Coordinates of C-alpha atoms in Angstrom, one line a residue:
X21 CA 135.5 111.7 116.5
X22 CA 136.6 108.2 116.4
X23 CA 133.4 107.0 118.7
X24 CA 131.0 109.2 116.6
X25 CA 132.4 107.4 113.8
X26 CA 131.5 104.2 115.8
X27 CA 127.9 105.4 116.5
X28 CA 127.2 106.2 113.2
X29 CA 128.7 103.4 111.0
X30 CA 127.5 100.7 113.0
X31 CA 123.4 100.6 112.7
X32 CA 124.8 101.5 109.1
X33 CA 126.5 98.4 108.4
X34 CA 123.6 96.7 110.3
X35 CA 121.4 97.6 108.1
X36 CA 123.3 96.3 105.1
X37 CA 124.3 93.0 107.3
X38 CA 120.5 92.5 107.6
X39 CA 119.5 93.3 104.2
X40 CA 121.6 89.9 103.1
X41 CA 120.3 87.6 105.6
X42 CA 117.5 89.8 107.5
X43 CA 115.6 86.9 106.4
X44 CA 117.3 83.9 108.7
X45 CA 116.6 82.5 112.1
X46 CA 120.0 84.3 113.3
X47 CA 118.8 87.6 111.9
X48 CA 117.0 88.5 115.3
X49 CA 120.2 87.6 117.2
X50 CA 122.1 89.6 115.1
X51 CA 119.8 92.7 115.0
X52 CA 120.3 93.1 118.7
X53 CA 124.2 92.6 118.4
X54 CA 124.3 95.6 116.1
X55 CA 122.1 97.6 118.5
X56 CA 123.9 96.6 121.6
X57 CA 127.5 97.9 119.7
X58 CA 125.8 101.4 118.7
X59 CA 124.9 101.7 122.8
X60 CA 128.0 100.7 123.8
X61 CA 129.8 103.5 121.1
X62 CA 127.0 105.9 122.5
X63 CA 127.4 105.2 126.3
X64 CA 131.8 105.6 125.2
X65 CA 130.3 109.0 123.2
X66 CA 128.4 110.1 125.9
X67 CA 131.5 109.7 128.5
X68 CA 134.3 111.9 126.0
X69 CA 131.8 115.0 125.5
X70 CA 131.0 114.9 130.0
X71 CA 134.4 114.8 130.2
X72 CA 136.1 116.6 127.4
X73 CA 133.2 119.0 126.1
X74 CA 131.9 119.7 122.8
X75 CA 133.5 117.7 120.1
X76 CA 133.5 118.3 115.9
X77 CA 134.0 116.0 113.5
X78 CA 134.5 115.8 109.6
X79 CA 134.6 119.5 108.9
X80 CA 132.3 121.1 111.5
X81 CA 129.6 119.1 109.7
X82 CA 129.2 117.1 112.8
X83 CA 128.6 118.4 116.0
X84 CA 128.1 117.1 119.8
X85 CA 127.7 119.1 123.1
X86 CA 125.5 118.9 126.1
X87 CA 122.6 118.9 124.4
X88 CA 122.5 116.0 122.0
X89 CA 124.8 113.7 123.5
X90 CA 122.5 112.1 126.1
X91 CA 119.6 112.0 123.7
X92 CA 122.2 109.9 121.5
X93 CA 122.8 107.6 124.1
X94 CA 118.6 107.5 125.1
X95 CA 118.2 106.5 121.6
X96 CA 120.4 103.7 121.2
X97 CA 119.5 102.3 124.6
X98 CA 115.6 102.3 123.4
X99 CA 117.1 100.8 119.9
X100 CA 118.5 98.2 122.1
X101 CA 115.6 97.2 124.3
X102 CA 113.0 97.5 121.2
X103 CA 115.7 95.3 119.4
X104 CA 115.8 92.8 122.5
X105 CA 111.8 92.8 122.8
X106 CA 111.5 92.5 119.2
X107 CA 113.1 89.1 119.4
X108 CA 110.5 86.8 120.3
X109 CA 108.1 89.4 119.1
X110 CA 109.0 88.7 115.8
X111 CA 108.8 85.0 116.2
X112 CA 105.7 84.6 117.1
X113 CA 104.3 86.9 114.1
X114 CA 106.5 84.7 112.1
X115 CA 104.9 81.2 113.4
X116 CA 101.4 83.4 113.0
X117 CA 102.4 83.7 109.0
X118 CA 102.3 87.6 109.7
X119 CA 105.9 87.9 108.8
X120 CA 107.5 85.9 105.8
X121 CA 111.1 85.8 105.5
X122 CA 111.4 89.0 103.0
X123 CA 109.3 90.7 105.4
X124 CA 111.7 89.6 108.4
X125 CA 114.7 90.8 105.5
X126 CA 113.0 94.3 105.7
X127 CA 112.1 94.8 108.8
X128 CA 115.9 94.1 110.3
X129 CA 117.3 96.2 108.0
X130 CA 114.9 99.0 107.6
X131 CA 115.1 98.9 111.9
X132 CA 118.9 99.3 111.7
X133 CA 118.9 102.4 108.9
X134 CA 116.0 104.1 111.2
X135 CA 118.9 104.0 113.8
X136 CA 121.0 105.3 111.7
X137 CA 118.9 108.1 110.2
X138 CA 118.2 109.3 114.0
X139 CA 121.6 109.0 115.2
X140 CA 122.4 111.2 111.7
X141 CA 119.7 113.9 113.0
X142 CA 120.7 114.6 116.4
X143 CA 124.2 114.7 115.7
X144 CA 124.8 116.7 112.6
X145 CA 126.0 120.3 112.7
X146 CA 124.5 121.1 109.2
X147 CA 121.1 122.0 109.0
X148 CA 120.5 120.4 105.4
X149 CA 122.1 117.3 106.1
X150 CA 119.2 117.4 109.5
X151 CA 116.4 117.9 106.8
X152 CA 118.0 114.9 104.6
X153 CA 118.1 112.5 107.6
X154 CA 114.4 113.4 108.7
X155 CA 113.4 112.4 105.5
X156 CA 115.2 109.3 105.1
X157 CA 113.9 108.6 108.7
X158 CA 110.3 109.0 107.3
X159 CA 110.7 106.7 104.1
X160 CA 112.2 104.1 106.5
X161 CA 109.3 104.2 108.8
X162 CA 106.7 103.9 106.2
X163 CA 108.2 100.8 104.7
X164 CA 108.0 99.2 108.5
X165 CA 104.5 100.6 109.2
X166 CA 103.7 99.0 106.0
X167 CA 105.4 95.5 106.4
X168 CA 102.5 93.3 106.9
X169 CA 101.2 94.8 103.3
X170 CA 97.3 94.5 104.9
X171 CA 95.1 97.2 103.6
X172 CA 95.1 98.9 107.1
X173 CA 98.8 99.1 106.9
X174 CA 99.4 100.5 103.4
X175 CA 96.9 102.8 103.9
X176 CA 98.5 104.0 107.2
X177 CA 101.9 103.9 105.9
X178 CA 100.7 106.2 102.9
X179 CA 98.9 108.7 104.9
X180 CA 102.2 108.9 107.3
X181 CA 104.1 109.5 103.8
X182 CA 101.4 112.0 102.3
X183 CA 101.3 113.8 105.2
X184 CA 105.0 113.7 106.7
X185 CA 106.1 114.6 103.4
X186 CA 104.3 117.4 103.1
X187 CA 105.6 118.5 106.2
X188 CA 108.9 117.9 105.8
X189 CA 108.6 119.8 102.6
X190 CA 107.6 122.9 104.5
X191 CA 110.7 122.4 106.4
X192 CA 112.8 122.2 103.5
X193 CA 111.3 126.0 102.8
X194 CA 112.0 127.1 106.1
X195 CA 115.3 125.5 106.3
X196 CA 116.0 127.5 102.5
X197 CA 114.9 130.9 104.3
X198 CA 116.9 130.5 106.9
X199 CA 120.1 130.0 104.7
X200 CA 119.3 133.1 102.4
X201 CA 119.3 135.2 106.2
X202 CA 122.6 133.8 107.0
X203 CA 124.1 133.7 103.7
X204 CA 124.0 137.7 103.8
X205 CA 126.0 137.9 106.9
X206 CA 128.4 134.5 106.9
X207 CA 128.6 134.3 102.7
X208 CA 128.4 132.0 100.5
X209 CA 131.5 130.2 101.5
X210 CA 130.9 130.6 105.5
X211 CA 129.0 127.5 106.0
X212 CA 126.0 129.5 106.6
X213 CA 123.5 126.1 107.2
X214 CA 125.9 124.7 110.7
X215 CA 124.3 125.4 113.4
X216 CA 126.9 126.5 115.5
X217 CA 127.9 129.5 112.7
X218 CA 124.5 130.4 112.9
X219 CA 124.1 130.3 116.7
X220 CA 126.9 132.8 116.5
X221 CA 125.9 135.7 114.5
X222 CA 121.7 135.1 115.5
X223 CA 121.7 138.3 116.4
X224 CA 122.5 139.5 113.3
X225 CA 120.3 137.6 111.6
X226 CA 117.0 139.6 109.4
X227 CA 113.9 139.0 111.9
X228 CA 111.3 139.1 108.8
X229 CA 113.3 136.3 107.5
X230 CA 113.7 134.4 110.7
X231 CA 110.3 134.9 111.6
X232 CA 108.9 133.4 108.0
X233 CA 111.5 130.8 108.2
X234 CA 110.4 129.9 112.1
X235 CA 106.8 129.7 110.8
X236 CA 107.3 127.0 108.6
X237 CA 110.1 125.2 110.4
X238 CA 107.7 124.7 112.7
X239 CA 104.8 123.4 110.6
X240 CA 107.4 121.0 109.2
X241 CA 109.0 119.7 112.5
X242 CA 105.8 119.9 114.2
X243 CA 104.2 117.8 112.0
X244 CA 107.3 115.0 112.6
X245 CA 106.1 115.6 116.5
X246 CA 102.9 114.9 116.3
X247 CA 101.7 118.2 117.1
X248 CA 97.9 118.8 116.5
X249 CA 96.5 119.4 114.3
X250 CA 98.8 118.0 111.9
X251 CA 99.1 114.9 114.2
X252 CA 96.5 112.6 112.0
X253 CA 99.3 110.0 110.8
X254 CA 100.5 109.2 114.1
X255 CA 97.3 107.2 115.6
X256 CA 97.4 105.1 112.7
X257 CA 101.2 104.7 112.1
X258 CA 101.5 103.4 116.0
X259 CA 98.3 101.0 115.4
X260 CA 98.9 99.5 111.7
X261 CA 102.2 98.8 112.3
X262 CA 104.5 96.1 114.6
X263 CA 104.6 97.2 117.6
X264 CA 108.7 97.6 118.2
X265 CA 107.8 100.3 115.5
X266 CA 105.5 101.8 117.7
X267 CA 107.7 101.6 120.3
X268 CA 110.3 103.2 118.5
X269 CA 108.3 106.2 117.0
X270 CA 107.2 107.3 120.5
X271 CA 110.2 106.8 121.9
X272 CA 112.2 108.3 119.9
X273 CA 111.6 109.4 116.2
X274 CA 109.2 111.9 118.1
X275 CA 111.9 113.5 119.9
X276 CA 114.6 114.0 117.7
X277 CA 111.8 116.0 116.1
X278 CA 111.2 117.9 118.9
X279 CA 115.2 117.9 119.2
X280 CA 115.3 119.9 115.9
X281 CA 112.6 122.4 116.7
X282 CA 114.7 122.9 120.1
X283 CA 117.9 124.1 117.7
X284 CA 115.5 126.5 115.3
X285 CA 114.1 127.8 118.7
X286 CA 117.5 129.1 119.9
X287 CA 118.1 130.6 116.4
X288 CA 114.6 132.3 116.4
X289 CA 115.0 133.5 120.2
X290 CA 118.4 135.5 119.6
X291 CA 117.3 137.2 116.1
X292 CA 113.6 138.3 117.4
X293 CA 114.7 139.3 120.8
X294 CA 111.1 138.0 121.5
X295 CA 109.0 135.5 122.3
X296 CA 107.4 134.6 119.2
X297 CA 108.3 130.7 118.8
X298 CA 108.0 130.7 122.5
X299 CA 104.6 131.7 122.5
X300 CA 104.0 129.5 119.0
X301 CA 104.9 126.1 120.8
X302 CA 103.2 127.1 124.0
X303 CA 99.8 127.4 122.2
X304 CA 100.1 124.6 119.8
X305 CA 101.3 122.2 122.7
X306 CA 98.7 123.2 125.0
X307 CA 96.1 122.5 122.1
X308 CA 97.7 119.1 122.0
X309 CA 98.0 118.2 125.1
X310 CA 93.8 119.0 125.6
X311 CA 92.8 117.9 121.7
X312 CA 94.8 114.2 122.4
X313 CA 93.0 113.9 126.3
X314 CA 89.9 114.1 125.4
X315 CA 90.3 111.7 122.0
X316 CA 91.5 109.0 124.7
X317 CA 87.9 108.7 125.7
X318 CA 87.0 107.9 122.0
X319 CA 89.6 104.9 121.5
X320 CA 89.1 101.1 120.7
X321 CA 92.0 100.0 120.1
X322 CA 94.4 99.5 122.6
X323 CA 97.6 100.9 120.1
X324 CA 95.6 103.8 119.2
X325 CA 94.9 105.3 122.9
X326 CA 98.4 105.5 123.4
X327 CA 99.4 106.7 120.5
X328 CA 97.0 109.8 121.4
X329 CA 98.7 109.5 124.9
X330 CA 101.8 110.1 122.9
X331 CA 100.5 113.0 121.0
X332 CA 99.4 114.8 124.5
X333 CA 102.6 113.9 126.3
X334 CA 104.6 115.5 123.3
X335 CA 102.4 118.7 123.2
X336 CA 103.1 119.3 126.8
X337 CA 107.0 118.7 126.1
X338 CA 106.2 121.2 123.8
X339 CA 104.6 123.2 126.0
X340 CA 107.1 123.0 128.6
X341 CA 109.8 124.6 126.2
X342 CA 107.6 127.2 125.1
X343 CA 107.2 128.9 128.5
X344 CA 111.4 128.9 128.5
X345 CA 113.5 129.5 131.6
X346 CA 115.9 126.7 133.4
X347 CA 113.0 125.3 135.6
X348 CA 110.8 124.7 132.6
X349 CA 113.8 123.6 130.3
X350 CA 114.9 121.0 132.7
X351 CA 111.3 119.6 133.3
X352 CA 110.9 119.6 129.3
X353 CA 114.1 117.3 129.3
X354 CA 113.6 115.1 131.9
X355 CA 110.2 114.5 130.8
X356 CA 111.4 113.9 127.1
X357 CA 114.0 111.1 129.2
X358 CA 111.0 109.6 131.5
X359 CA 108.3 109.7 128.2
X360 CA 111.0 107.0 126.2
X361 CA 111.3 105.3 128.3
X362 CA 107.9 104.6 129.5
X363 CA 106.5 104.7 126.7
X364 CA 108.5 102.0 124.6
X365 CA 107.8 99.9 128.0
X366 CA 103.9 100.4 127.7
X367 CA 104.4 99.4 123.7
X368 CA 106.7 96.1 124.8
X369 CA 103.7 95.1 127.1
X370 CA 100.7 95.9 124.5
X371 CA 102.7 94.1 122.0
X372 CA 102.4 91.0 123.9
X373 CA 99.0 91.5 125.2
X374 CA 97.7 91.7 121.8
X375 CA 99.6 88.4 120.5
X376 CA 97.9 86.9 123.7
X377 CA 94.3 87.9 122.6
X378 CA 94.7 88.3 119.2
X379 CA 93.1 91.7 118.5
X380 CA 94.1 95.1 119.4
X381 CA 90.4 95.9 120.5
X382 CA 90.5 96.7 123.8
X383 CA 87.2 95.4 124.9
X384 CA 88.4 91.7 123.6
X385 CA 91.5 91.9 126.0
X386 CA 90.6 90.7 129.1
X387 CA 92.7 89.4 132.6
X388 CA 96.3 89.7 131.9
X389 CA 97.9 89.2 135.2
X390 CA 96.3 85.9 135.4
X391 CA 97.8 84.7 132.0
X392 CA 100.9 86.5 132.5
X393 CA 101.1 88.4 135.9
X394 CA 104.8 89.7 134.9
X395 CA 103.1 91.0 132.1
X396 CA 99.5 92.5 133.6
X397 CA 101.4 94.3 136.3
X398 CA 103.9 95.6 133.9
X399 CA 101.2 97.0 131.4
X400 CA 99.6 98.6 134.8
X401 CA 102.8 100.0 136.1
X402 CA 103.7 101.6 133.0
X403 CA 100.0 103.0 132.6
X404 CA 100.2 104.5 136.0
X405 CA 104.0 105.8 135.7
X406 CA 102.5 108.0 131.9
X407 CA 99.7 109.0 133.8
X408 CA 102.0 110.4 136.4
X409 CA 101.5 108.2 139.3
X410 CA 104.4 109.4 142.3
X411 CA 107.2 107.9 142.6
X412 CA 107.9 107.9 138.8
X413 CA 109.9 110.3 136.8
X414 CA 106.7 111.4 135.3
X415 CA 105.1 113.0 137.9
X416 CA 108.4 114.6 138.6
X417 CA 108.6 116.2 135.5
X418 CA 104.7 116.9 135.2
X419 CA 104.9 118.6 138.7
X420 CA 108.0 121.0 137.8
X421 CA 106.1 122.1 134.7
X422 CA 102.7 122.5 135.9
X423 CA 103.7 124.4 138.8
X424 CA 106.3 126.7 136.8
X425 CA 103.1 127.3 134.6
X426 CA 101.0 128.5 137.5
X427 CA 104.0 131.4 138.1
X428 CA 104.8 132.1 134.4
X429 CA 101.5 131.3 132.5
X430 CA 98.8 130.7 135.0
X431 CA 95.9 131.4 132.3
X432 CA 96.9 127.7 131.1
X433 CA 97.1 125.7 134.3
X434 CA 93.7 124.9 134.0
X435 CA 93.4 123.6 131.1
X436 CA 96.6 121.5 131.7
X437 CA 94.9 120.0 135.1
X438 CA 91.9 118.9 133.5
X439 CA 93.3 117.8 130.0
X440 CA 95.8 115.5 132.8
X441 CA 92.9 114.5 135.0
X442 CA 90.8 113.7 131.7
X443 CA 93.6 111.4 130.5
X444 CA 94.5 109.5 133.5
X445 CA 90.6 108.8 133.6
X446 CA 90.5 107.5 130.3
X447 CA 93.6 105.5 130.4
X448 CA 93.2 103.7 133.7
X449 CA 89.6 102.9 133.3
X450 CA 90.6 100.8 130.0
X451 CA 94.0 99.2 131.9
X452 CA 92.1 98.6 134.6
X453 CA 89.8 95.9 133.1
X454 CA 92.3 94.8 130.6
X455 CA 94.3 94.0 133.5
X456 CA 92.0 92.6 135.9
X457 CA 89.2 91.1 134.2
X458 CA 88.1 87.6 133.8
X459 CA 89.4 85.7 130.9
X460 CA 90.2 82.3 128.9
X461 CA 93.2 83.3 127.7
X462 CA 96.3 80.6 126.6
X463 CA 100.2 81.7 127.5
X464 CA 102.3 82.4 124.1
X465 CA 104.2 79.7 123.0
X466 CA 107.8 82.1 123.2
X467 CA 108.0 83.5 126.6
X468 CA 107.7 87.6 126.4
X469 CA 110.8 89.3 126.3
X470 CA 109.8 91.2 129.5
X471 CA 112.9 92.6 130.8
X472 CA 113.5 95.5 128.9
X473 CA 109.9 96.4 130.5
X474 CA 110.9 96.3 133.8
X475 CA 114.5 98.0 133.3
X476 CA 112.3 101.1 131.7
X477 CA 110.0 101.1 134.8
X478 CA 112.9 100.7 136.9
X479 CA 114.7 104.0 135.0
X480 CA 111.4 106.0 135.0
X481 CA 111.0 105.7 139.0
X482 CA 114.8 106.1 139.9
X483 CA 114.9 109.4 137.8
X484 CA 111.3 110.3 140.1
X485 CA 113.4 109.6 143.1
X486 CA 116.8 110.5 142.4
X487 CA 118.4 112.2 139.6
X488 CA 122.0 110.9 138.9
X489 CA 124.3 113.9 139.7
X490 CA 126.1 113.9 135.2
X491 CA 122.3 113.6 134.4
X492 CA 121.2 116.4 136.2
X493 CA 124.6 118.4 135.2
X494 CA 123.2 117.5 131.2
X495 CA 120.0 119.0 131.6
X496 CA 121.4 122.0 133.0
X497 CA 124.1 122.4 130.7
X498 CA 121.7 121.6 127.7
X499 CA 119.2 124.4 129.6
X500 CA 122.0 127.2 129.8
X501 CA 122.6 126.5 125.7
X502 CA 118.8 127.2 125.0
X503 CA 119.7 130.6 126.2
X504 CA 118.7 130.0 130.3

């Protein structure tokens, strides 16, 4: 209890700290202390529930078992990196004029409540306070995809808001219907809306009520995923705003999304006795995984085409839990580990590559690994490791789920193959020549922050070569509590 209090009041504080003097040349330096304590709590976390088990806190409301407590400590770790990157990031848009000191005030703070809000969702027990904290994780993303206050950026930020909101509204429905079924069984007093009361007495629960409540739980969440097709704020959310908020978003506020779907799911299975939200994420994450491959074709800019490559690798997390069972489970997870990680490193490197050349437009970016070769090959390596190049964790994962889809679903292997061959053709042919081509390109006048690039890579291809034996006891543990 005492290190979930740790976790959660420290990117708290931060963001109050930062509020104050978010604004000063210290404020970077100070951003990434805050971040590095919140790992350290998590990583402390992490080590109590492996050794101790499940652990409550402040009257059941809070709640943290096999399931959550590594996606805790993945989310701090990518706070920290993003935070680390966003160091001399943030300096250069400052010295570009980009960033004025109550925008750097914002963006510190509003970084440090995101944290919070996220730490908030996967760690909560009640089901209403998991609603509240998506919320408050969307209003704090819209005011950092809307920091540079350009017309491409408020008009992002608002359709993230228009949409998210109405999404998150249909949650709030489904989260109301699934109370009133509970409510009849626990009472009024039984704390009918924590998820461990309800995971109890599922099978109890009214299946026309679960099913109506599943149905828009899933619209609500799903639009928080990025699930097509109500996926349309995520392309520009990822390409209006700065890039550690890109970073951030894929790497994680798309999960914990996923995360919460993932509870509702186990609820849903055990009242049914079916496979209805099986078969409902199966179908919608196929259709994202081929929708988002074959808009890859149709991108410019360079923020935008992985943004879709976000949307596809999501719908095929998606996908992955749909068809159920421990093989499938565990490749969902450990592609959900490997996809953070990669992805954030991809977003560290296009951050920098775009400072370099000014423009996002991938046609204007031209021979990186001759003005920076630490950063051309790390934009290449991270390209190839999402596209699910071997060794990397990403073709592990990619490989257990495709070939558990040819035994359990083999009507949707090929359209998983081509929508996978489709991407990797699209991405590589733009990396290629952003990588490799000629250019007249001048080095930044901060060095890149390129380290938390190369400690991703490094992550993604040790987990493709070796899983660590407690990380590989997690996703089996976290598998046998979705039901396999």
């Amino acid at each position: 209890m005492s290190m979930l209090l740790v976790v959660l009041a420290i990117p708290l504080a931060g963001g109050a700290v930062l509020a104050l003097v978010g604004h000063r040349d210290r404020a970077m330096e100070i951003n990434v202390a805050f971040s590095a304590t919140t790992f350290v709590g998590a990583a402390l976390l992490t080590a109590e529930v492996v050794e101790s088990g499940p652990l409550f806190a402040w009257n059941r409301e809070f709640f943290v078992d096999p399931l959550n407590v590594f996606l805790v400590a993945l989310t701090a770790f990518v706070g920290l990196t993003t935070a680390i990157f966003s160091r001399p990031y943030m300096r250069i848009e400052r010295d570009h004029g980009k960033m004025t000191p109550p925008r750097l005030r914002l963006y510190h703070s509003m970084y440090q409540l995101f944290s919070f809000t996220m730490l908030v969702a996967l760690t909560t027990n009640n089901l209403g306070i998991l609603w509240v904290s998506m919320e408050a994780a969307t209003l704090t993303t819209v005011l950092l995809v809307s920091v540079y206050r350009t017309a491409a950026s408020l008009e992002a930020a608002w359709k993230y808001f228009i949409l998210c909101g109405v999404g998150i509204a249909q949650a709030l429905f489904g989260t109301v219907l699934l109370y009133m079924a509970a409510e009849r069984i626990l009472g009024a007093e039984g704390g009918a809306l924590l998820w461990t009361n309800l995971n109890a007495v599922k099978d109890r629960l009214d299946p026309n009520i679960i099913t109506l409540s599943f149905a828009f739980l899933f619209i609500g969440y799903g639009t928080k995923v990025g699930l097509v097709p109500v996926h349309n704020w995520l392309p520009d959310a990822h390409a209006e705003g700065p890039t550690p908020v890109s970073a951030v978003l894929s790497g994680l506020l798309l999960n914990v999304a996923l995360y919460a779907l993932l509870r509702f799911k186990v609820l849903t299975d055990g009242a049914l006795q079916s496979h209805l939200a099986g078969q409902m994420m199966m179908g919608f994450g196929l259709l994202s995984v081929v929708v988002a491959a074959f808009f890859l074709f149709r991108q410019k800019d360079i923020k935008r085409m992985f943004a879709y490559s976000s949307i596809e690798h999501m719908g095929l997390m998606t996908f992955a839990f749909g068809v159920g069972g421990p093989i499938a489970t565990f490749a969902g997870l450990l592609h959900m580990t490997v996809h953070s990680l990669t992805k954030s490193a991809i977003f560290f490197t296009v951050g920098h590559a775009v400072q370099k050349a000014g423009t996002q437009v991938m046609d204007d970016i031209r021979g990186l690994v001759k003005v920076s070769p630490a950063l051309g090959w790390g934009l290449m390596l991270g390209s190839l490791a999402i596209l699910g190049m071997p060794p990397f964790g990403v073709f592990a994962s990619e490989f257990l789920i495709i070939t558990t889809a040819m035994r359990e679903q083999p009507w949707a292997t090929p359209f998983l193959l081509v929508a996978l061959g489709v991407a990797f053709a699209a991405v590589l042919a733009r990396v290629q020549s952003m990588v490799f081509g000629e250019t007249d390109l001048k080095p930044l006048a901060h060095p890149p922050a390129l380290l938390p690039v190369f400690v991703h890579l490094a992550l993604s291809l040790m987990l493709g070569l070796y899983i660590p034996p407690y990380l590989d006891v997690w996703y089996h543990q976290a598998a046998r509590m979705m039901g396999y």
